[in-house]
Amino acid sequence: MIRTGKEYLESIRDGRALYIGKERVKDQTTHPAFASGARTYAALFDMKADPALRDSMTFEEGGERYSIYYLQPRSQEDLRRRNRAHRKIADFCFGLMGRTPDAFAGNLTGLTMKPEVFDSEPGGNRNNLLAIYRYIRREDLFATYAIVPPQGARNKEYYLATGLPQPALRVTAEDDRGVTLNGMKMLASGAAYAHEVLVGNVMPLAPDQLKESITCIIPLNLPGLMLWSREPFNRAGLRAFDRPLTNRFDESDCMLVFKDAHVPWDKVIVHDNPGLSRNIYIQTAAHVISNHQSNVRFGSKLKFLLGVASLITRYTGARDIPSVRETLARLAAMEAGYNAMIDGQIEACEPFGDGFVVFNRRYMYAAIHWAMENHSELIDIVRELMGGGQFQFPASIDILEDTELRELFETFWTAGEFAATDRMKLFKLAWDLIGSDHASRASSYEKFFVGPAFAVRNYNFINAPWDELHAAVESFMASYGTGDGGAT
Amino acid sequence: MIRTGKEYLESIRDGRALYIGKERVKDQTTHPAFASGARTYAALFDMKADPALRDSMTFEEGGERYSIYYLQPRSQEDLRRRNRAHRKIADFCFGLMGRTPDAFAGNLTGLTMKPEVFDSEPGGNRNNLLAIYRYIRREDLFATYAIVPPQGARNKEYYLATGLPQPALRVTAEDDRGVTLNGMKMLASGAAYAHEVLVGNVMPLAPDQLKESITCIIPLNLPGLMLWSREPFNRAGLRAFDRPLTNRFDESDCMLVFKDAHVPWDKVIVHDNPGLSRNIYIQTAAHVISNHQSNVRFGSKLKFLLGVASLITRYTGARDIPSVRETLARLAAMEAGYNAMIDGQIEACEPFGDGFVVFNRRYMYAAIHWAMENHSELIDIVRELMGGGQFQFPASIDILEDTELRELFETFWTAGEFAATDRMKLFKLAWDLIGSDHASRASSYEKFFVGPAFAVRNYNFINAPWDELHAAVESFMASYGTGDGGAT
Amino acid sequence: MIRTGKEYLESIRDGRALYIGKERVKDQTTHPAFASGARTYAALFDMKADPALRDSMTFEEGGERYSIYYLQPRSQEDLRRRNRAHRKIADFCFGLMGRTPDAFAGNLTGLTMKPEVFDSEPGGNRNNLLAIYRYIRREDLFATYAIVPPQGARNKEYYLATGLPQPALRVTAEDDRGVTLNGMKMLASGAAYAHEVLVGNVMPLAPDQLKESITCIIPLNLPGLMLWSREPFNRAGLRAFDRPLTNRFDESDCMLVFKDAHVPWDKVIVHDNPGLSRNIYIQTAAHVISNHQSNVRFGSKLKFLLGVASLITRYTGARDIPSVRETLARLAAMEAGYNAMIDGQIEACEPFGDGFVVFNRRYMYAAIHWAMENHSELIDIVRELMGGGQFQFPASIDILEDTELRELFETFWTAGEFAATDRMKLFKLAWDLIGSDHASRASSYEKFFVGPAFAVRNYNFINAPWDELHAAVESFMASYGTGDGGAT
Amino acid sequence: MIRTGKEYLESIRDGRALYIGKERVKDQTTHPAFASGARTYAALFDMKADPALRDSMTFEEGGERYSIYYLQPRSQEDLRRRNRAHRKIADFCFGLMGRTPDAFAGNLTGLTMKPEVFDSEPGGNRNNLLAIYRYIRREDLFATYAIVPPQGARNKEYYLATGLPQPALRVTAEDDRGVTLNGMKMLASGAAYAHEVLVGNVMPLAPDQLKESITCIIPLNLPGLMLWSREPFNRAGLRAFDRPLTNRFDESDCMLVFKDAHVPWDKVIVHDNPGLSRNIYIQTAAHVISNHQSNVRFGSKLKFLLGVASLITRYTGARDIPSVRETLARLAAMEAGYNAMIDGQIEACEPFGDGFVVFNRRYMYAAIHWAMENHSELIDIVRELMGGGQFQFPASIDILEDTELRELFETFWTAGEFAATDRMKLFKLAWDLIGSDHASRASSYEKFFVGPAFAVRNYNFINAPWDELHAAVESFMASYGTGDGGAT
């Protein structure tokens, strides 16, 4: 099925235990903290269901039609189809939401592209995985993931020494029907809006962390599962004019807190196998397929940043100053270079497993690394182009409601061809891109969503062709000796 | 006199026309947007009035006692006294407030250290300046400044062509008693809290901008003067726990909007002289004395940043990882290097004018430049050290009010020796240092408070001893010829 | 024809007026300064003539076989063929030579891909261009270019005021047979080794610089043309062991000095048209085709750098230190990202002119910009990985010729599994990559070979889709108004 | 005594075993590789012996006069005297020589400022140290040091496993008269020119490396000691015009190779004590006093860089382009900031030990760190300002000797007011600052002369006042609770 926005909204009113501090959110589709975000997700569903986009946003298999991001790519053209669909979704939200439905879909689809990994060791369950994949694509569900232990929980020795309960999620009981889970997982972005969540481990576990290795895909209204939201950035009374990006694109982040939550066996894909629990992302196509989407998303953000930066300078009249023009040119070069890295992943695609094909893995990790290293500077460049501009505007556009103030505002704040309200609108937008809590959260997100810097670098390290690189140097060195005259 | 905090608070309830959007603020000492900021300023006054600090925070002249930051330095030791007092104030607010009372005081005091500049050209009024200085220090007033035209107003040709009123502040009428002002000035930081404001021009004016050259020092409750606040970062209901820095240190920024405001002649120090209007800051000691204070303030902030960064890593358990330790070491080196640049200004102090002495000017501009260039990276380093930590905490500490949630919180969020609430407290503090609107405003402030980058660089350029530097190279070049054998 | 190395060497012994200081070089194929470079070029010709590489290094058209880099691409696959051949050549010299024969060949071929540009304005000669193209590919010639006026010559006013002869190359006389040239052009890299050189203008000329707009393609032994070499980095007695890269890859740079040199009309492609003189590179495919080669070359260099960096750390035993591993990972990410940008140019190729196709232009300029901005840091990273290692070795490997010294050397300089001589060999190689004159020349080359930074940025600026980028932001801004509630 | 240059030159012709590859250098004061360097050192001695500089370059104690850099500072003014003398010497060589006589003199003097460190553990010999100090200052000797094991030798396990002789210097025999040494130390800069060398350990040794802990100060002509020079950058025939800095300032670097060298006990200051062997530099004033000199030296280099950079832009006519002016301004800010850090060390000086005073230690390490982190970028900025300028000049100034070439040169290479030869002279000088082997060696030197980056950072880490920094944050956190309303 291809779900509409309306259907989507109805489906997530499912009784999940979502908390803002001590407040239990009854209906996230109407609560001020989440309602406008929910509308954005609904719009994405509607876009996908639009008959005009049928060919680009969906595919047919076995007579049924599915969202394109569940397509298992078998050709370079399939990769292009996925790429274009990701781009369509990312452009819709200017790359400002990390966890659109196509994000985890890439992960899940990638897992199914080498299902034998789940057979390779005890504890993996290939059949469950494939059944879940078919279920999720059939129901056109939006799933997300939480695959990192809570920050404070990594000091295992402490908990063993003190006898305190360990905060990291683990299986605390098992029975015929399934497993009982207790503990926490961080950090389920999009969890206020998604249907399902994969719970697992992207960081290495020690061999004895059997019970923490549990990997399962579960509905977000599972009894015993609570979603503890971080401070939402929307609140009642906040105008779209003042925080247009926060308003539309605050995707939510939740800690998942499990208290005697019971998960049936058929939702479990890894059990009692710490090594496998992590390897499934790397050894299958999950990491490469899903992070290509991250690349595309970031590419959209770069275009938006570039557009905003350029408009700001047009509004301030600085766009023709040579140094400002050079700054915009640098941004443009960075944007083009980044999107080139994405297209390069298609040109240099790689066969994978049984008849499949994936994006170039090294190029994908390189792009991830680039984004992680450069995002903060990009934001800082926009900050610099804005000057102190954003602070010169009144505290609220409500001044328009007072005749005298409005007249002053429209007289003094209008600048040449740019009307006072339009200027304020653009600067408010730009501030929401670089200065608001929402903006700052993005700065942290872009640094950490794939893992800490050393992990991102490690992916780049382990995939580099060291032997080949060394051989080229060594072969050159072998071509001359200690006694060779050089220049004659 | 030395004013107490209580006296200060009373004195700023003066009927000024302070607006938050369309809302007129009746009493900034009790309004949620400004009350806690006012308390901080009051605490600074109390600190200064503390008899135990009498020697360090005040000085005596002609039998009267004044705040130390009005001291005209006549010796290296006087510079040290000023330096120590700035440090005391800056440390109180961790360098997070740009416009403490000692900031503009440096400017004003510096102006009086070469009053003949005001005699050097028509339009300057030395006597008014000196009288204002004596008045302000006698009354122990807190003054601030607004010396930049509104961003949109810089395109003068446009306004001349269209006949629209120019937004940049100007004299629109003159009479025996004084001048009438209309237009805007940006950006009076601290204006919600100060007593007086200097209105002037730090950017060059064209020779024909006579009427914009007006420079005067006026009370903030002047009839016809409105303060349009930017969006305040405090609001009713925001807890100190959640935004401890915003709470204490949001100093306010206001556009000054003049509508037929009348300023008596004795408050005017420059009139109808565009060149002089700007030169007074550079040709007197104003710029060097006041920006030494900026350096000291930033030095305090660096120490605070370093302390927070280090504590964060202690709480996350990462402090002993070699790469994290190196990062802290880099921060420590930056902090020490910056504070060394400040002390160097005292060691290499320079005689100035008639018996006075000032901080080393080149070193001061170098430190300003360093801060401008490095602040964003410093913040980004703290961001990196935090990881995704800040998003793992509940939306509000109000969960403590729910027994069940509290128990979960205290069980799962406690990490080793660090209690859940303490961890959350530190991460909330750190977020307010790097991620909140308050934090982002600081990132812009540190880039622009002295002027845009090209202006800061220009100060460094024009003060460099180019002739001497060239001569050293040329003299070396003169020491060998085209035919000189070198090595033998 | 496909020329062999031997044929090539014979053909460049053509009597050209090549100078090293005051010394006229009689035969650059045997002179210590150039002989080993000539051998490298000969080897490239031999590689291309190797029957085993016939399909990848040559193509057939009209029954004749030509070097592949003269192929006019009509399909994505043609672009891939060019790309692979460039890579083959670049890998041979590790990207350390900027002016291999395929470099200017791209320029020349690109010029022919929109020959109507030469018809579009007076002064262009399409037929000459096409005839020269056919001639050069038929004879399998190696051509280079010199398209920048001498640095000191840019101040035209000075020469007009003083009446001194202007150093910038210009037509000083014309007759039926052609034009007479006087003046200089910088900087013909490869000119000691090439057959022909294009003389022209890549920087904008003023409209009245008619006579400087001359653009022609001429043999390097043209009477009246002198080649003034910069200091060569090879010299008699320098061992390959001590400077292996200098030895093989010093491609030469020459100022072209014209003294009454006569060029026949059929070698002239632009005349008396300053605008056209520059536009031919941008409006045809010359810039995009030739700079794709530059990208590929730099991509090869990156791989070599990465290989050397990694081997150095293996030899020093530091490769497993986490921070060193991260550094290598960063380099690997940079290398992969850069090569991804190249492949992206093929995936996102663009139709061009009449049935042709070119690499993606924005991506190409982005890669140029990336290389220009990052090369110095890359070199610095290798420097850091080397530590002081290179200075611990003896001044010359000739110590092997003294029994006692050799024994000491082999005892004390051997480190674990790495023999003393091998260690010294690798460090000498690495020093030649980062520390020798040859290495430093490369650092300048990578910054300037396409033009100064502002020119490279300008290419990125003018090709960015600003309207589209603005429209996306403006359309978003149009979707909400001043009064829209946001969060509810 | 105060030695003259002539006396100095005679004194270093002492029969030392100095090798360039297999060549034994008979007299370094006349050998092409070292003669011009020796003249520079002699000039330094002459400058110091100049009666006009008697007060600034020497001091009196107990009726005898010594070089000022042996002064034990007892007051802030003493620190200023040392600082000014270092500056004088550094300015003479533009900071391009790391190992002028005042460098190690700081180390040695610093060691004597807490001689009780040598009593604190077995193996230290305070009396020997003090006698050596008195001897060296009395004889006005130039000493240097070598305190790092050879790079390859750090893998101790390997040597133990294989039974091969370990390359790291160690005591291999002891008798009544002293110790016998075998092995290597790196890297004695200045050893071709100095009289004495301290051999020791700045990197931590393992507790069982008793025999490597030997620390002694010995003459460079000690029997059994060989100096293996790295490739010298001067050679016969190289003109001063072409490499003016190499010519004057190549200070030499030598590996010290010991083969059964016997050192009498009275030259030994640490023996059989690995911990003490390293701690003497940190626990005494050696590190802080000697590295203040390094700071001063680097400060001189910065001024020279700035002068060259500025002159280059004047010669190219680019100095008034805004972006170039900004670049120079940035350099000027960096130079001023760095020298401010040095002066700050005096202002914030610290009491040390028994009546002594030292430069501020944290500030000194911060400056070291700054130089290490920024040197390469500084060089790169100069490279950028030069453009391709240096390659446009002829290979040698010998073209002046050919009438025809000279005329062409003077016609075409003269640029406005700048004569051809002067332009070439400046660009050759600048190339020797950024591009020659000498320049590249400096780039490595500035990164490593105090130790690798992690060691420099470690010095900054261990000296930071963490407790105080934490306490400030914690005290602030203690000032508000979980329930505190903030804004009201």
Coordinates of N, CA and C in Angstrom, one line a residue, chain D residues 299-363:
Chain D
G299 N 59.3 34.8 17.6 CA 58.8 36.2 17.5 C 59.5 37.0 16.4
S300 N 60.9 36.8 16.5 CA 61.7 37.5 15.4 C 61.4 37.0 14.1
K301 N 61.2 35.7 14.0 CA 60.9 35.1 12.7 C 59.6 35.7 12.1
L302 N 58.6 35.8 13.0 CA 57.3 36.4 12.6 C 57.5 37.8 12.0
K303 N 58.3 38.6 12.7 CA 58.5 39.9 12.1 C 59.1 39.9 10.8
F304 N 60.1 39.0 10.6 CA 60.7 38.9 9.3 C 59.7 38.4 8.2
L305 N 59.0 37.4 8.6 CA 57.9 36.9 7.6 C 57.0 38.0 7.2
L306 N 56.6 38.8 8.2 CA 55.7 39.8 7.9 C 56.3 40.9 7.0
G307 N 57.5 41.2 7.3 CA 58.2 42.2 6.4 C 58.4 41.6 5.0
V308 N 58.8 40.4 4.8 CA 58.9 39.8 3.5 C 57.6 39.8 2.8
A309 N 56.6 39.3 3.5 CA 55.2 39.2 2.9 C 54.8 40.6 2.4
S310 N 55.0 41.6 3.2 CA 54.5 42.9 2.8 C 55.3 43.4 1.6
L311 N 56.6 43.2 1.7 CA 57.4 43.7 0.5 C 57.0 43.0 -0.8
I312 N 56.8 41.7 -0.7 CA 56.4 41.0 -1.9 C 55.2 41.6 -2.5
T313 N 54.2 41.9 -1.7 CA 53.0 42.5 -2.2 C 53.2 43.9 -2.7
R314 N 54.2 44.6 -2.2 CA 54.5 45.9 -2.7 C 55.1 45.7 -4.1
Y315 N 56.0 44.7 -4.2 CA 56.7 44.5 -5.5 C 55.7 44.0 -6.6
T316 N 54.7 43.2 -6.2 CA 53.8 42.7 -7.2 C 52.7 43.7 -7.4
G317 N 52.6 44.8 -6.7 CA 51.6 45.8 -6.9 C 50.3 45.4 -6.3
A318 N 50.3 44.3 -5.5 CA 49.0 43.8 -5.0 C 48.6 44.4 -3.6
R319 N 49.5 45.1 -3.0 CA 49.4 45.5 -1.6 C 48.1 46.3 -1.3
D320 N 47.6 46.9 -2.3 CA 46.4 47.7 -2.0 C 45.1 47.1 -2.3
I321 N 45.2 45.9 -2.9 CA 43.9 45.1 -3.1 C 43.4 44.7 -1.7
P322 N 42.1 45.0 -1.5 CA 41.5 44.8 -0.1 C 41.8 43.4 0.5
S323 N 41.7 42.4 -0.3 CA 41.8 41.0 0.3 C 43.3 40.8 0.6
V324 N 44.2 41.4 -0.1 CA 45.6 41.3 0.2 C 46.0 42.1 1.4
R325 N 45.4 43.2 1.5 CA 45.6 44.0 2.7 C 45.1 43.3 3.9
E326 N 44.0 42.7 3.8 CA 43.4 41.9 4.9 C 44.3 40.8 5.3
T327 N 44.9 40.1 4.3 CA 45.8 39.0 4.6 C 47.1 39.6 5.4
L328 N 47.6 40.7 4.9 CA 48.7 41.3 5.7 C 48.3 41.7 7.1
A329 N 47.1 42.2 7.2 CA 46.6 42.5 8.5 C 46.5 41.3 9.4
R330 N 46.0 40.2 8.9 CA 46.0 39.0 9.7 C 47.3 38.6 10.1
L331 N 48.3 38.6 9.2 CA 49.7 38.3 9.6 C 50.2 39.3 10.7
A332 N 49.8 40.5 10.5 CA 50.3 41.5 11.5 C 49.6 41.2 12.9
A333 N 48.4 40.8 12.9 CA 47.7 40.5 14.1 C 48.3 39.3 14.8
M334 N 48.7 38.3 13.9 CA 49.4 37.1 14.5 C 50.7 37.5 15.1
E335 N 51.5 38.3 14.4 CA 52.8 38.7 14.9 C 52.6 39.4 16.2
A336 N 51.8 40.4 16.2 CA 51.6 41.2 17.5 C 51.1 40.3 18.6
G337 N 50.2 39.4 18.3 CA 49.6 38.5 19.3 C 50.7 37.6 19.9
Y338 N 51.5 37.1 19.0 CA 52.6 36.3 19.5 C 53.6 37.0 20.4
N339 N 54.0 38.1 19.9 CA 54.9 38.9 20.8 C 54.3 39.4 22.0
A340 N 53.0 39.6 22.0 CA 52.3 39.9 23.3 C 52.4 38.8 24.2
M341 N 52.3 37.5 23.7 CA 52.4 36.4 24.6 C 53.7 36.3 25.3
I342 N 54.7 36.8 24.6 CA 56.1 36.8 25.2 C 56.2 37.8 26.3
D343 N 55.7 39.0 26.0 CA 55.8 40.1 27.0 C 54.9 39.7 28.2
G344 N 53.8 39.0 27.9 CA 52.9 38.6 29.0 C 53.7 37.7 30.0
Q345 N 54.7 36.9 29.5 CA 55.4 36.0 30.4 C 56.3 36.8 31.4
I346 N 56.6 38.0 31.0 CA 57.4 38.9 32.0 C 56.4 39.5 33.0
E347 N 55.3 40.1 32.4 CA 54.3 40.7 33.3 C 53.8 39.7 34.4
A348 N 53.6 38.5 33.9 CA 53.1 37.4 34.9 C 54.1 36.5 35.3
C349 N 55.3 37.0 35.6 CA 56.4 36.1 36.0 C 56.1 35.5 37.3
E350 N 56.9 34.5 37.6 CA 56.6 33.7 38.8 C 57.9 33.5 39.7
P351 N 57.7 33.5 41.0 CA 58.9 33.2 41.8 C 59.3 31.8 41.6
F352 N 60.5 31.5 41.7 CA 61.0 30.1 41.5 C 62.1 29.8 42.4
G353 N 61.9 28.8 43.2 CA 63.0 28.3 44.0 C 63.6 29.3 45.0
D354 N 64.8 29.3 45.1 CA 65.5 30.1 46.1 C 65.9 31.5 45.7
G355 N 64.9 32.4 45.7 CA 65.2 33.8 45.3 C 65.2 34.0 43.8
F356 N 64.9 33.1 43.0 CA 64.9 33.3 41.6 C 63.5 33.6 41.1
V357 N 63.4 34.0 39.9 CA 62.1 34.3 39.3 C 62.2 33.8 37.8
V358 N 61.0 33.3 37.4 CA 61.0 32.7 36.0 C 59.8 33.3 35.2
F359 N 59.9 33.2 33.9 CA 58.8 33.6 33.0 C 57.6 32.8 33.3
N360 N 56.4 33.3 33.0 CA 55.2 32.6 33.3 C 55.2 31.3 32.4
R361 N 55.1 30.2 33.1 CA 55.3 28.9 32.5 C 54.1 28.6 31.5
R362 N 52.9 28.8 32.0 CA 51.7 28.4 31.1 C 51.8 29.3 29.8
Y363 N 52.1 30.5 30.0 CA 52.1 31.4 28.8 C 53.2 31.0 27.9

